mmCIF file of C-alpha atoms in Angstrom:
data_model
loop_
_atom_site.group_PDB
_atom_site.id
_atom_site.type_symbol
_atom_site.label_atom_id
_atom_site.label_comp_id
_atom_site.label_asym_id
_atom_site.label_seq_id
_atom_site.Cartn_x
_atom_site.Cartn_y
_atom_site.Cartn_z
ATOM 1 C CA VAL A 1 0.068 0.104 0.007
ATOM 2 C CA CYS A 2 2.893 2.450 1.023
ATOM 3 C CA ALA A 3 5.910 1.100 -0.666
ATOM 4 C CA VAL A 4 7.253 4.526 -1.543
ATOM 5 C CA SER A 5 7.614 7.352 0.858
ATOM 6 C CA SER A 6 6.493 10.799 0.146
ATOM 7 C CA ARG A 7 9.973 11.672 -0.613
ATOM 8 C CA GLY A 8 10.361 8.923 -3.138
ATOM 9 C CA PHE A 9 12.335 6.687 -1.156
ATOM 10 C CA PRO A 10 11.569 3.271 -0.705
ATOM 11 C CA ALA A 11 9.699 2.564 2.341
ATOM 12 C CA SER A 12 11.791 -0.296 3.286
ATOM 13 C CA SER A 13 15.016 2.032 3.316
ATOM 14 C CA MET A 14 13.038 4.334 6.147
ATOM 15 C CA GLY A 15 12.566 1.286 8.717
ATOM 16 C CA GLY A 16 9.481 0.804 10.552
ATOM 17 C CA LEU A 17 6.760 -1.112 9.619
ATOM 18 C CA PHE A 18 7.574 -1.876 6.107
ATOM 19 C CA SER A 19 11.369 -2.562 6.757
ATOM 20 C CA SER A 20 12.030 -6.114 5.547
ATOM 21 C CA SER A 21 15.695 -5.785 7.570
ATOM 22 C CA GLY A 22 13.984 -6.782 11.026
ATOM 23 C CA GLU A 23 14.444 -2.807 12.181
ATOM 24 C CA ALA A 24 10.806 -2.830 12.836
ATOM 25 C CA SER A 25 11.524 -4.414 16.216
ATOM 26 C CA ARG A 26 14.265 -2.102 16.833
ATOM 27 C CA GLN A 27 12.133 0.943 16.703
ATOM 28 C CA PRO A 28 10.946 2.775 19.810
ATOM 29 C CA ARG A 29 8.006 2.235 21.631
ATOM 30 C CA PRO A 30 5.182 5.030 21.418
ATOM 31 C CA PRO A 31 5.542 6.947 24.472
ATOM 32 C CA GLY A 32 3.506 6.373 27.514
ATOM 33 C CA ARG A 33 0.809 8.288 29.376
ATOM 34 C CA ALA A 34 3.562 10.091 31.947
ATOM 35 C CA GLU A 35 5.778 10.962 28.792
ATOM 36 C CA ILE A 36 2.937 12.283 26.933
ATOM 37 C CA GLY A 37 1.785 14.333 29.955
ATOM 38 C CA ARG A 38 5.068 15.918 30.545
ATOM 39 C CA ALA A 39 5.284 16.968 26.639
ATOM 40 C CA GLY A 40 1.969 18.076 26.954
ATOM 41 C CA TRP A 41 2.548 20.181 30.110
ATOM 42 C CA ARG A 42 5.538 21.957 28.591
ATOM 43 C CA TYR A 43 3.813 22.816 25.354
ATOM 44 C CA VAL A 44 0.644 24.272 27.178
ATOM 45 C CA HIS A 45 2.935 26.373 29.487
ATOM 46 C CA THR A 46 5.203 27.129 26.440
ATOM 47 C CA LEU A 47 2.033 28.349 24.339
ATOM 48 C CA ALA A 48 0.773 30.249 27.635
ATOM 49 C CA ALA A 49 3.778 32.206 27.244
ATOM 50 C CA GLN A 50 3.283 33.469 23.769
ATOM 51 C CA HIS A 51 -0.256 34.160 24.219
ATOM 52 C CA PRO A 52 -1.043 37.974 23.378
ATOM 53 C CA GLU A 53 -0.648 40.265 26.113
ATOM 54 C CA LYS A 54 -3.856 41.807 25.399
ATOM 55 C CA PRO A 55 -5.755 39.481 23.047
ATOM 56 C CA GLY A 56 -8.729 40.552 21.149
ATOM 57 C CA PRO A 57 -12.066 38.941 21.286
ATOM 58 C CA GLN A 58 -10.857 36.616 18.276
ATOM 59 C CA GLU A 59 -7.899 35.773 19.736
ATOM 60 C CA GLU A 60 -9.581 34.319 22.980
ATOM 61 C CA VAL A 61 -12.155 32.638 20.864
ATOM 62 C CA ASP A 62 -9.608 31.058 18.888
ATOM 63 C CA ALA A 63 -7.669 30.193 22.312
ATOM 64 C CA LEU A 64 -10.608 28.348 23.764
ATOM 65 C CA MET A 65 -11.309 26.640 20.935
ATOM 66 C CA TRP A 66 -7.776 25.422 20.693
ATOM 67 C CA LEU A 67 -8.033 24.510 24.218
ATOM 68 C CA ARG A 68 -11.187 22.577 23.365
ATOM 69 C CA SER A 69 -9.802 20.412 20.798
ATOM 70 C CA PHE A 70 -6.565 19.796 22.382
ATOM 71 C CA VAL A 71 -8.583 18.371 25.698
ATOM 72 C CA HIS A 72 -11.052 16.313 23.185
ATOM 73 C CA LEU A 73 -7.837 14.851 20.723
ATOM 74 C CA TYR A 74 -5.533 14.446 24.239
ATOM 75 C CA PRO A 75 -4.713 10.481 23.603
ATOM 76 C CA CYS A 76 -5.325 9.766 27.157
ATOM 77 C CA GLN A 77 -9.271 9.470 27.336
ATOM 78 C CA LEU A 78 -9.288 9.344 31.256
ATOM 79 C CA CYS A 79 -6.999 12.170 31.497
ATOM 80 C CA SER A 80 -8.904 14.396 28.979
ATOM 81 C CA LYS A 81 -12.018 13.702 31.221
ATOM 82 C CA GLU A 82 -10.387 14.877 34.457
ATOM 83 C CA PHE A 83 -9.340 17.911 32.696
ATOM 84 C CA ILE A 84 -12.692 18.797 31.510
ATOM 85 C CA GLU A 85 -13.727 18.454 35.366
ATOM 86 C CA VAL A 86 -10.536 20.962 36.275
ATOM 87 C CA CYS A 87 -11.806 23.741 33.491
ATOM 88 C CA ALA A 88 -15.378 23.207 34.792
ATOM 89 C CA ASP A 89 -14.281 23.990 38.440
ATOM 90 C CA LEU A 90 -11.577 26.355 37.174
ATOM 91 C CA PRO A 91 -12.656 28.081 34.118
ATOM 92 C CA PRO A 92 -9.959 28.906 31.533
ATOM 93 C CA ARG A 93 -8.680 32.933 32.014
ATOM 94 C CA LEU A 94 -7.893 34.060 28.637
ATOM 95 C CA SER A 95 -8.014 37.979 28.840
ATOM 96 C CA SER A 96 -4.041 38.457 29.259
ATOM 97 C CA ARG A 97 -0.868 36.652 28.616
ATOM 98 C CA ASP A 98 -0.452 36.953 32.451
ATOM 99 C CA GLU A 99 -3.820 35.517 33.570
ATOM 100 C CA TYR A 100 -3.662 32.441 30.810
ATOM 101 C CA SER A 101 0.014 31.572 32.414
ATOM 102 C CA MET A 102 -1.297 31.447 35.495
ATOM 103 C CA TRP A 103 -4.494 29.856 34.800
ATOM 104 C CA TRP A 104 -2.407 27.098 33.317
ATOM 105 C CA CYS A 105 -0.130 26.668 36.581
ATOM 106 C CA GLU A 106 -3.416 26.591 38.646
ATOM 107 C CA ALA A 107 -4.799 23.777 36.387
ATOM 108 C CA HIS A 108 -1.431 22.167 36.452
ATOM 109 C CA ASN A 109 -1.429 22.222 40.251
ATOM 110 C CA ARG A 110 -4.651 21.147 40.636
ATOM 111 C CA VAL A 111 -3.882 17.701 38.380
ATOM 112 C CA ARG A 112 -0.865 17.478 40.290
ATOM 113 C CA GLY A 113 -2.812 17.622 43.790
ATOM 114 C CA ASP A 114 -5.435 14.914 41.959
ATOM 115 C CA LEU A 115 -2.256 12.935 41.545
ATOM 116 C CA SER A 116 -1.041 13.156 44.983
ATOM 117 C CA GLN A 117 2.209 14.698 43.363
ATOM 118 C CA ALA A 118 4.054 18.336 44.762
ATOM 119 C CA LEU A 119 2.521 21.387 43.767
ATOM 120 C CA ARG A 120 4.916 24.094 42.152
ATOM 121 C CA ARG A 121 4.529 27.800 43.342
ATOM 122 C CA CYS A 122 2.722 29.974 40.695
ATOM 123 C CA GLU A 123 5.080 32.974 40.224
ATOM 124 C CA LEU A 124 4.407 34.566 36.929
ATOM 125 C CA LYS A 125 7.914 36.010 36.222
ATOM 126 C CA ASP A 126 9.393 32.041 36.539
ATOM 127 C CA LEU A 127 6.056 30.958 34.690
ATOM 128 C CA LEU A 128 6.971 33.287 31.656
ATOM 129 C CA GLU A 129 10.613 32.793 31.545
ATOM 130 C CA ALA A 130 10.313 29.122 31.970
ATOM 131 C CA GLY A 131 7.628 29.181 28.781
ATOM 132 C CA ARG A 132 9.516 31.373 26.645
ATOM 133 C CA SER A 133 12.723 29.509 27.029
ATOM 134 C CA GLY A 134 10.552 26.151 26.744
ATOM 135 C CA GLN A 135 11.859 24.616 30.424
ATOM 136 C CA SER A 136 9.579 23.443 32.886
ATOM 137 C CA LEU A 137 9.802 25.153 36.422
ATOM 138 C CA ASP A 138 11.865 22.486 37.547
ATOM 139 C CA GLU A 139 14.110 23.032 34.774
ATOM 140 C CA LEU A 140 14.326 26.425 35.662
ATOM 141 C CA ARG A 141 14.658 26.615 39.608
ATOM 142 C CA GLY A 142 15.081 22.886 40.560
ATOM 143 C CA PRO A 143 12.478 20.373 42.115
ATOM 144 C CA PRO A 144 10.419 21.878 45.204
ATOM 145 C CA LYS A 145 12.423 20.902 48.345
ATOM 146 C CA SER A 146 10.079 17.941 49.458
ATOM 147 C CA GLU A 147 11.031 16.560 46.165
ATOM 148 C CA THR A 148 14.318 17.033 47.027
ATOM 149 C CA ALA A 149 14.115 15.763 50.502
ATOM 150 C CA ALA A 150 12.182 12.821 49.859
ATOM 151 C CA GLY A 151 14.537 11.604 47.218
ATOM 152 C CA ALA A 152 14.783 11.447 43.163
ATOM 153 C CA GLY A 153 11.477 10.419 41.602
ATOM 154 C CA THR A 154 9.709 10.092 44.580
ATOM 155 C CA ALA A 155 6.720 12.578 44.132
ATOM 156 C CA GLN A 156 4.967 13.744 47.278
ATOM 157 C CA ALA A 157 2.064 16.518 48.242
ATOM 158 C CA ALA A 158 3.776 19.626 49.232
ATOM 159 C CA PRO A 159 3.027 20.181 52.919
ATOM 160 C CA ALA A 160 0.507 23.326 53.666
ATOM 161 C CA SER A 161 3.765 25.679 54.212
ATOM 162 C CA GLN A 162 5.238 25.249 50.835
ATOM 163 C CA VAL A 163 1.951 25.489 48.804
ATOM 164 C CA ALA A 164 2.100 28.004 46.115
ATOM 165 C CA GLU A 165 1.062 31.706 47.259
ATOM 166 C CA GLY A 166 0.229 32.621 43.708
ATOM 167 C CA CYS A 167 -2.093 29.746 43.042
ATOM 168 C CA ALA A 168 -5.961 30.415 43.324
ATOM 169 C CA ALA A 169 -6.496 26.797 43.284
ATOM 170 C CA CYS A 170 -4.226 26.089 46.316
ATOM 171 C CA SER A 171 -5.317 29.402 48.399
ATOM 172 C CA GLU A 172 -9.033 28.303 47.831
ATOM 173 C CA GLY A 173 -8.322 24.947 49.559
ATOM 174 C CA ARG A 174 -8.770 22.819 46.167
ATOM 175 C CA ARG A 175 -5.781 20.839 46.415
#
């Protein structure tokens, strides 16, 4: 069906499913839910840092339609359904870059809380810096102290003393 690639190379020379040399068995596996989640969060935080400072009405509609499509097409159905609930409890704020960036951080903290993971402090300056550079907050400023003390790879909920000051979801007791 697909013997030639779109660039005119024989499909067998590209590896993958059509390879006759057994290369398909050495192809990387599809990403798992956690890997997709990390990439998705990095993407939306980067997107938020690029949101217009003062979007017009059509830009706000476009951002909302993009969000609906992203959630609808997200490859993990359970994650998608759970995030729809997050949006119902914490409606997207699209009126400015600052509001949109803070909303994504608060929504992300809500998901972290649901997963019993440490929350991150929602500080606008850091959110924008991380988003503009394509970094996560942890890459920008290191993991929260509760994770560092607990050991690498161990996610724990942050103690109340470390709950994000600027985070509406945290300050309203929605952890």
